[in-house]
Short mmCIF file of C-alpha atoms in Angstrom, two decimals:
data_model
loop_
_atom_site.label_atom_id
_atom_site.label_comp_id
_atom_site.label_asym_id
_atom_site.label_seq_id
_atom_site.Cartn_x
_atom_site.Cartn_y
_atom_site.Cartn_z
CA UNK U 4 85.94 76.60 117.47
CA UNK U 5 88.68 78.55 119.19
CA UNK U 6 91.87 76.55 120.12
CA UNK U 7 95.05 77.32 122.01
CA UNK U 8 97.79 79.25 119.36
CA UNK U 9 101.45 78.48 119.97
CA UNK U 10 104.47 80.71 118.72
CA UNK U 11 107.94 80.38 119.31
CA UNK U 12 110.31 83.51 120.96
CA UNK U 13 113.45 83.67 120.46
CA UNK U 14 115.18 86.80 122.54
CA UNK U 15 118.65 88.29 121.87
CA UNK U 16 120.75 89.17 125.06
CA UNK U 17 121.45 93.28 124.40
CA UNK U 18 123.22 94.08 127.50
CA UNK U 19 124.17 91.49 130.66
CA UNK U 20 121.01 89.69 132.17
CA UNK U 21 121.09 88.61 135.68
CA UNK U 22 117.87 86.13 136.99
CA UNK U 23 119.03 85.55 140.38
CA UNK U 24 118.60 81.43 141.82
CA UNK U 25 119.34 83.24 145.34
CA UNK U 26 122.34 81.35 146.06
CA UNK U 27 125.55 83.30 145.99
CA UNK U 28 129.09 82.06 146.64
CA UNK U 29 131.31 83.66 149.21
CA UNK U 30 135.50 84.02 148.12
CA UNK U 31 135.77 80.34 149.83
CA UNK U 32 133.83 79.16 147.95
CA UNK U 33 134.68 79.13 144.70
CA UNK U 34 138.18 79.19 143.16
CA UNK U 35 139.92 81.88 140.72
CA UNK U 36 142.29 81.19 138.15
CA UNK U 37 144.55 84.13 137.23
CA UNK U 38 145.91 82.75 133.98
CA UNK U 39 142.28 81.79 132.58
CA UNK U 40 140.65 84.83 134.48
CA UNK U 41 137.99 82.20 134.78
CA UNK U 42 136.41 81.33 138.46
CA UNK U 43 135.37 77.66 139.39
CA UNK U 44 132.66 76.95 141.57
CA UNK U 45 133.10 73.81 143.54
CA UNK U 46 131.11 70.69 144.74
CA UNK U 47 132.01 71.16 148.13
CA UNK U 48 131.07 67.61 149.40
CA UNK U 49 134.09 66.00 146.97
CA UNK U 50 136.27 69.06 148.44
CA UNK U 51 135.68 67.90 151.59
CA UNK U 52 136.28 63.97 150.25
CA UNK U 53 139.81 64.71 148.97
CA UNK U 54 140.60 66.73 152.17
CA UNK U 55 139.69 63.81 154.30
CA UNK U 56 141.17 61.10 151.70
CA UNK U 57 144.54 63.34 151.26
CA UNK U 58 145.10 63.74 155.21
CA UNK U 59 144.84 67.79 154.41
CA UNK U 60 142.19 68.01 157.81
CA UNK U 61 144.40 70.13 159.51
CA UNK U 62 145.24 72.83 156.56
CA UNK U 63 141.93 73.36 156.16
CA UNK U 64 141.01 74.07 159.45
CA UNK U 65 143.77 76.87 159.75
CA UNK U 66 142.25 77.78 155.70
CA UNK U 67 139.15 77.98 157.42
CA UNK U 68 140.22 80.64 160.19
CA UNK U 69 142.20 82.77 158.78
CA UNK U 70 139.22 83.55 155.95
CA UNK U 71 141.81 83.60 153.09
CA UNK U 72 139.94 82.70 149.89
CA UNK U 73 139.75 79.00 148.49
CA UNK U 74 142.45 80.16 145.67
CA UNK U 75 144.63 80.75 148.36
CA UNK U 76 144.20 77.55 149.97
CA UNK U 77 144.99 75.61 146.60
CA UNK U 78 148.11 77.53 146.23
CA UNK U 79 149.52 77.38 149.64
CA UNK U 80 148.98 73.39 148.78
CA UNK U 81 150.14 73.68 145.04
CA UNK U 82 147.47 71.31 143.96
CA UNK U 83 145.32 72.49 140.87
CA UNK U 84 141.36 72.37 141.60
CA UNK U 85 141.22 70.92 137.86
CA UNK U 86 143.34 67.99 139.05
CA UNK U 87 140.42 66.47 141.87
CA UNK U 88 137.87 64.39 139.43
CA UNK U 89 134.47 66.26 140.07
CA UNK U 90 135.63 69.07 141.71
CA UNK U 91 134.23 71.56 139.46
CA UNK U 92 130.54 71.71 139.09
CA UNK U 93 130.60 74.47 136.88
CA UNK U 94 132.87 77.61 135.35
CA UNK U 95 132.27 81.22 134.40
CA UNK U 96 134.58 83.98 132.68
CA UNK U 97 135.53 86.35 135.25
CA UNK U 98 135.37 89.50 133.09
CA UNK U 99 136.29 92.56 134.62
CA UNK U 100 134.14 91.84 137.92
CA UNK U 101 137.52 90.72 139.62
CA UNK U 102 139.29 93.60 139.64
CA UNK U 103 143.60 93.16 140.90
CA UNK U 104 142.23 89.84 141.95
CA UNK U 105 140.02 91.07 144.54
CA UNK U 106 137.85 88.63 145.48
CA UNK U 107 134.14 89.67 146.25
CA UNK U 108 130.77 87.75 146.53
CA UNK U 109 129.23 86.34 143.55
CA UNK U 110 125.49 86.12 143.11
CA UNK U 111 124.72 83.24 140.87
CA UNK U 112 121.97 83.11 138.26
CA UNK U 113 118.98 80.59 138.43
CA UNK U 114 120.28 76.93 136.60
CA UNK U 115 118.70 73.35 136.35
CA UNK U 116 119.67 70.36 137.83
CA UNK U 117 122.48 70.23 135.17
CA UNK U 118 123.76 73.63 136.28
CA UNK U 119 122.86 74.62 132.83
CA UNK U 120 121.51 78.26 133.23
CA UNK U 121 118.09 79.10 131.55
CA UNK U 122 115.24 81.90 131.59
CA UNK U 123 112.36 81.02 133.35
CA UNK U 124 108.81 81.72 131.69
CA UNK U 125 107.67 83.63 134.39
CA UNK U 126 110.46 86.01 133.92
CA UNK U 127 110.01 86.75 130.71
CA UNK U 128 105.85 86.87 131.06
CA UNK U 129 106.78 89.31 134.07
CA UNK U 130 108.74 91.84 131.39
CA UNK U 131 105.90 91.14 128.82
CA UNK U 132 103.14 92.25 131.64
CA UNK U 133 105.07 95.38 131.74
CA UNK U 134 105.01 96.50 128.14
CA UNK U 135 101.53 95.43 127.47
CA UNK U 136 99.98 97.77 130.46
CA UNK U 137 102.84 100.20 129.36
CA UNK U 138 100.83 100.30 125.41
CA UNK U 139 97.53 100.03 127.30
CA UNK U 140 97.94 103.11 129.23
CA UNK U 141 99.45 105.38 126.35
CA UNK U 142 96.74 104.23 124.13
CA UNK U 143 94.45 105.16 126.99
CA UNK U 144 96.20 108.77 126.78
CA UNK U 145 97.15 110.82 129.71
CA UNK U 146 94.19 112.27 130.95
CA UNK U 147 93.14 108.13 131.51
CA UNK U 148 96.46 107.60 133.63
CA UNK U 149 96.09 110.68 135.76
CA UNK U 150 92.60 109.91 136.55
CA UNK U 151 93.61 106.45 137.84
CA UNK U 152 96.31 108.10 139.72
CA UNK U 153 93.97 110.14 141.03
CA UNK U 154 91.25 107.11 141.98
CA UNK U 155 94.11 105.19 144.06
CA UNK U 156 96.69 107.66 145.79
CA UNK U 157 97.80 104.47 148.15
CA UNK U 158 98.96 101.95 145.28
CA UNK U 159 97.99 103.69 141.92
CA UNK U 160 100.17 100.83 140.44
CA UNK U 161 98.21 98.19 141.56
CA UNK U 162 94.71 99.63 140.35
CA UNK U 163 95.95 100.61 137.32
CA UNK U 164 96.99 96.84 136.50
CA UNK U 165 93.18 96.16 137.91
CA UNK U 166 91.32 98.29 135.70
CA UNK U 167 93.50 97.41 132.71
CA UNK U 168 94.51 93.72 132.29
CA UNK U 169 91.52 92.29 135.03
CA UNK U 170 88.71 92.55 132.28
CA UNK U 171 88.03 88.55 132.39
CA UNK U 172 85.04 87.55 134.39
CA UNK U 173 86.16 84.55 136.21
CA UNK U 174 86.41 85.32 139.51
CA UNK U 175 83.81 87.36 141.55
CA UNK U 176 86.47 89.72 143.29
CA UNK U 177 88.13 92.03 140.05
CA UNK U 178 91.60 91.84 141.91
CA UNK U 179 91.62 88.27 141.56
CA UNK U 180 94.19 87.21 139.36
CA UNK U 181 92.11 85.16 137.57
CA UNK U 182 90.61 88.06 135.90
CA UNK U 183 93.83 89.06 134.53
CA UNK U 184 94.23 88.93 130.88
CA UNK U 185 97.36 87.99 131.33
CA UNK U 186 96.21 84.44 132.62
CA UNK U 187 95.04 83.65 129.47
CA UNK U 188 98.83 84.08 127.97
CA UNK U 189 101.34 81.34 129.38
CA UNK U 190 104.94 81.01 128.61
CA UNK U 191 107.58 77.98 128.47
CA UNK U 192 110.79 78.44 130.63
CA UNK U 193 113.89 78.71 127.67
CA UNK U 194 115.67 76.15 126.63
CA UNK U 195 118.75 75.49 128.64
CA UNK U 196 121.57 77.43 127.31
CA UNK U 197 125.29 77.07 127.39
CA UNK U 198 127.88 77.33 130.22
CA UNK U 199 129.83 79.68 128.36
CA UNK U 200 127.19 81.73 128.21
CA UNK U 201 127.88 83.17 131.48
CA UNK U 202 129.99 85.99 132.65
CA UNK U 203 131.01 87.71 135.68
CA UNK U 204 129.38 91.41 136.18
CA UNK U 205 130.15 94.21 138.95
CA UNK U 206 127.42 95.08 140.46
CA UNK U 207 127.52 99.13 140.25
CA UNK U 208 124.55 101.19 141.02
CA UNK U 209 124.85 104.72 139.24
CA UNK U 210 122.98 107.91 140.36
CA UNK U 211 121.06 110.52 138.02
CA UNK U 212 124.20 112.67 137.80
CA UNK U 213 126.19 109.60 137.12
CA UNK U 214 128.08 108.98 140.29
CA UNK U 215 129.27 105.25 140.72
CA UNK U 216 128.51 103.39 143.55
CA UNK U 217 130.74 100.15 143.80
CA UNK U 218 129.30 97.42 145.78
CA UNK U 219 131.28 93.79 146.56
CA UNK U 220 129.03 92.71 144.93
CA UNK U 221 129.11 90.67 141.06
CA UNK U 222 126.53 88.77 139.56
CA UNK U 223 126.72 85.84 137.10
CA UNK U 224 125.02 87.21 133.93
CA UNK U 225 124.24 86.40 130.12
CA UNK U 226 126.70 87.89 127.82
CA UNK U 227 125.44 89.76 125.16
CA UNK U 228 124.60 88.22 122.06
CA UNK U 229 122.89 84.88 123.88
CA UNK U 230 119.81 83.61 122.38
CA UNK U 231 117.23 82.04 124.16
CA UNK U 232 113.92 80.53 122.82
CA UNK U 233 110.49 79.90 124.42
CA UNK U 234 107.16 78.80 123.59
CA UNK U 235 104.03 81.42 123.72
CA UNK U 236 100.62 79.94 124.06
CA UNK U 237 97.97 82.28 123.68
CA UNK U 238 94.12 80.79 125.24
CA UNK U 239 91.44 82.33 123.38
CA UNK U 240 89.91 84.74 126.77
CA UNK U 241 93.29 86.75 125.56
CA UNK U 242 91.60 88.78 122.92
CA UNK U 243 93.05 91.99 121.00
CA UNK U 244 96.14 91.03 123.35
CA UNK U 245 97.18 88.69 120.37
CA UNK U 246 100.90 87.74 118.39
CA UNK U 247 100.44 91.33 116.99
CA UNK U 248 99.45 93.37 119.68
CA UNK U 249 102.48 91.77 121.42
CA UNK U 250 104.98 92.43 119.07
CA UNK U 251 103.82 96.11 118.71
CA UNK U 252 103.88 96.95 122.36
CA UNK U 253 107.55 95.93 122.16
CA UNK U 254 108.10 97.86 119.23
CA UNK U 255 107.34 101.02 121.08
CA UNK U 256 108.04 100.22 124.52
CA UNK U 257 112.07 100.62 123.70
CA UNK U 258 112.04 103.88 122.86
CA UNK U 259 109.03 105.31 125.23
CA UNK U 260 111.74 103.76 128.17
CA UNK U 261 115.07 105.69 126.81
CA UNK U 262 113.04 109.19 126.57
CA UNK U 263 110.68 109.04 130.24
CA UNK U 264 113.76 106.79 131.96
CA UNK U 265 116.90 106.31 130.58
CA UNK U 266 118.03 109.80 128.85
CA UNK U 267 117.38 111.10 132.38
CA UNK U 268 120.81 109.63 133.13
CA UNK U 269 124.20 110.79 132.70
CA UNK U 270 125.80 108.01 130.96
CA UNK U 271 128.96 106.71 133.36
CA UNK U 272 132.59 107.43 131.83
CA UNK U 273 133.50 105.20 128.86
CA UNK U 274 129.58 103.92 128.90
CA UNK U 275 127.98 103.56 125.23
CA UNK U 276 124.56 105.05 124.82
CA UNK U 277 122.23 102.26 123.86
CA UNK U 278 119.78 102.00 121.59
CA UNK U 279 116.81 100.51 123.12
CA UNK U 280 114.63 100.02 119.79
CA UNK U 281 112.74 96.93 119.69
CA UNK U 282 113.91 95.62 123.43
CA UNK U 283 112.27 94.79 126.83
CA UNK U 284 113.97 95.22 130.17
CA UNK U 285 114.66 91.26 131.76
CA UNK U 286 115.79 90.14 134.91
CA UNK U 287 117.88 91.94 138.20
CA UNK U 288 119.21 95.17 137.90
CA UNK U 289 118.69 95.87 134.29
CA UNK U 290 119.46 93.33 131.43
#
């Protein structure tokens, strides 16, 4: 009788991973400490305790006004933030995202009700999804992907994805997404990592010709090196997309990226070429 199969993933952070919770955190709203270059985000209902508590009402409405960041404010007052019991909900290292202690917004990445950050499983399926269609349609050869192309000028994407991975016969209607393949492949969200496993990144788009565009923008990402596991359960309506086929589809997806995508760039000054053997692309941006 067929039964569910189980495997565990573990994934190695190559380059900084951003999964956005879509909060972000303006300059008064967190706190920057120049000797740690660490920033602070703060619980801002025991902030506005110890203002109240501290008769300091009146300091922080001018704070407020003049839009100076919270760093500021905690100078001007001389009080450390690490001082106010529960202040802190969580740190990150700054990196090199504050540059001459420039304050910008931070996007912050997706964390549980421990502000512990983790991977969701949907992410990581999402990035899987990819590389499996990815070894479907070079297996298929080229002629195969032109002639979808062809077949569906408005969203080739989308009826590619039909045709390929919607070969279950659950649903009547083939878009359905119950006739996905990939519905018969779940995966766990990761274990909850560490705090310090978080750093600060600029966010800096780069063109083909490898001009950088600066935004005020920096994200909260995984630093290279971070581990994460999950669990992959595999339902039997998965067929040939089994452990194997997985892991081989990763195996080539790497390098099919750096020659069609990635080469086509001029690498940024100081940038390291990377080797993209054996990887996936994860989260925001490119991680």
């Amino acid at each position: 009788m067929n039964q569910l199969k189980n495997y565990r993933i573990k994934i190695t952070v190559a380059t900084p991973v951003f999964i956005g919770s879509g909060l972000s955190y303006q300059k008064n709203e967190y706190f920057y400490d120049r000797d740690t270059r660490k920033i602070h985000i703060i619980n801002p209902e025991i902030l506005m305790r110890w203002i109240v508590e501290k008769g300091r009402i009146q300091n922080f409405e001018s704070f407020s006004l003049s839009g100076a960041s919270l760093s500021k404010f905690f100078e001007d007052l001389r009080v450390r933030p690490e001082s106010i019991p529960g202040l802190i909900e969580y740190s990150a290292d700054a990196g090199a995202a504050v540059e001459q202690g420039r304050l910008i917004e931070i996007k912050a990445f997706i964390k549980d009700t421990a502000n512990r950050p983790y991977i969701p499983g949907s992410s990581l399926k999402g990035a899987l999804r990819t590389v499996i269609l990815t070894k479907m349609l070079r297996d298929a050869g080229r002629e195969e992907f032109l002639d979808n192309e062809r077949i569906a000028k408005k969203n080739p994407a989308a009826q590619i994805e039909i045709k390929h991975l919607h070969t279950l016969d659950r649903a009547g209607e083939k878009a359905n997404a119950l006739n996905s393949v990939m519905s018969a492949l779940s995966i766990s969200d990761s274990a909850p990592l560490a705090q310090p496993s978080l750093t600060l990144c600029r966010k800096i788009d780069v063109s083909k010709g490898g001009y950088e565009g600066r935004l005020n923008i920096a994200r909260e990402c995984l630093c290279p090196g971070t581990e994460a596991e999950f669990i992959l359960t595999l339902k039997p309506e998965s067929g040939k997309i089994d452990a194997g086929y997985i892991k081989k589809a990763v195996e080539e997806f790497g390098g099919y990226y750096s020659r069609t995508y990635a080469d086509k760039f001029s690498l940024p000054q100081g940038a390291v070429k990377e080797d993209f053997s054996n990887c996936i692309l994860l989260g925001g941006g490119c991680g």
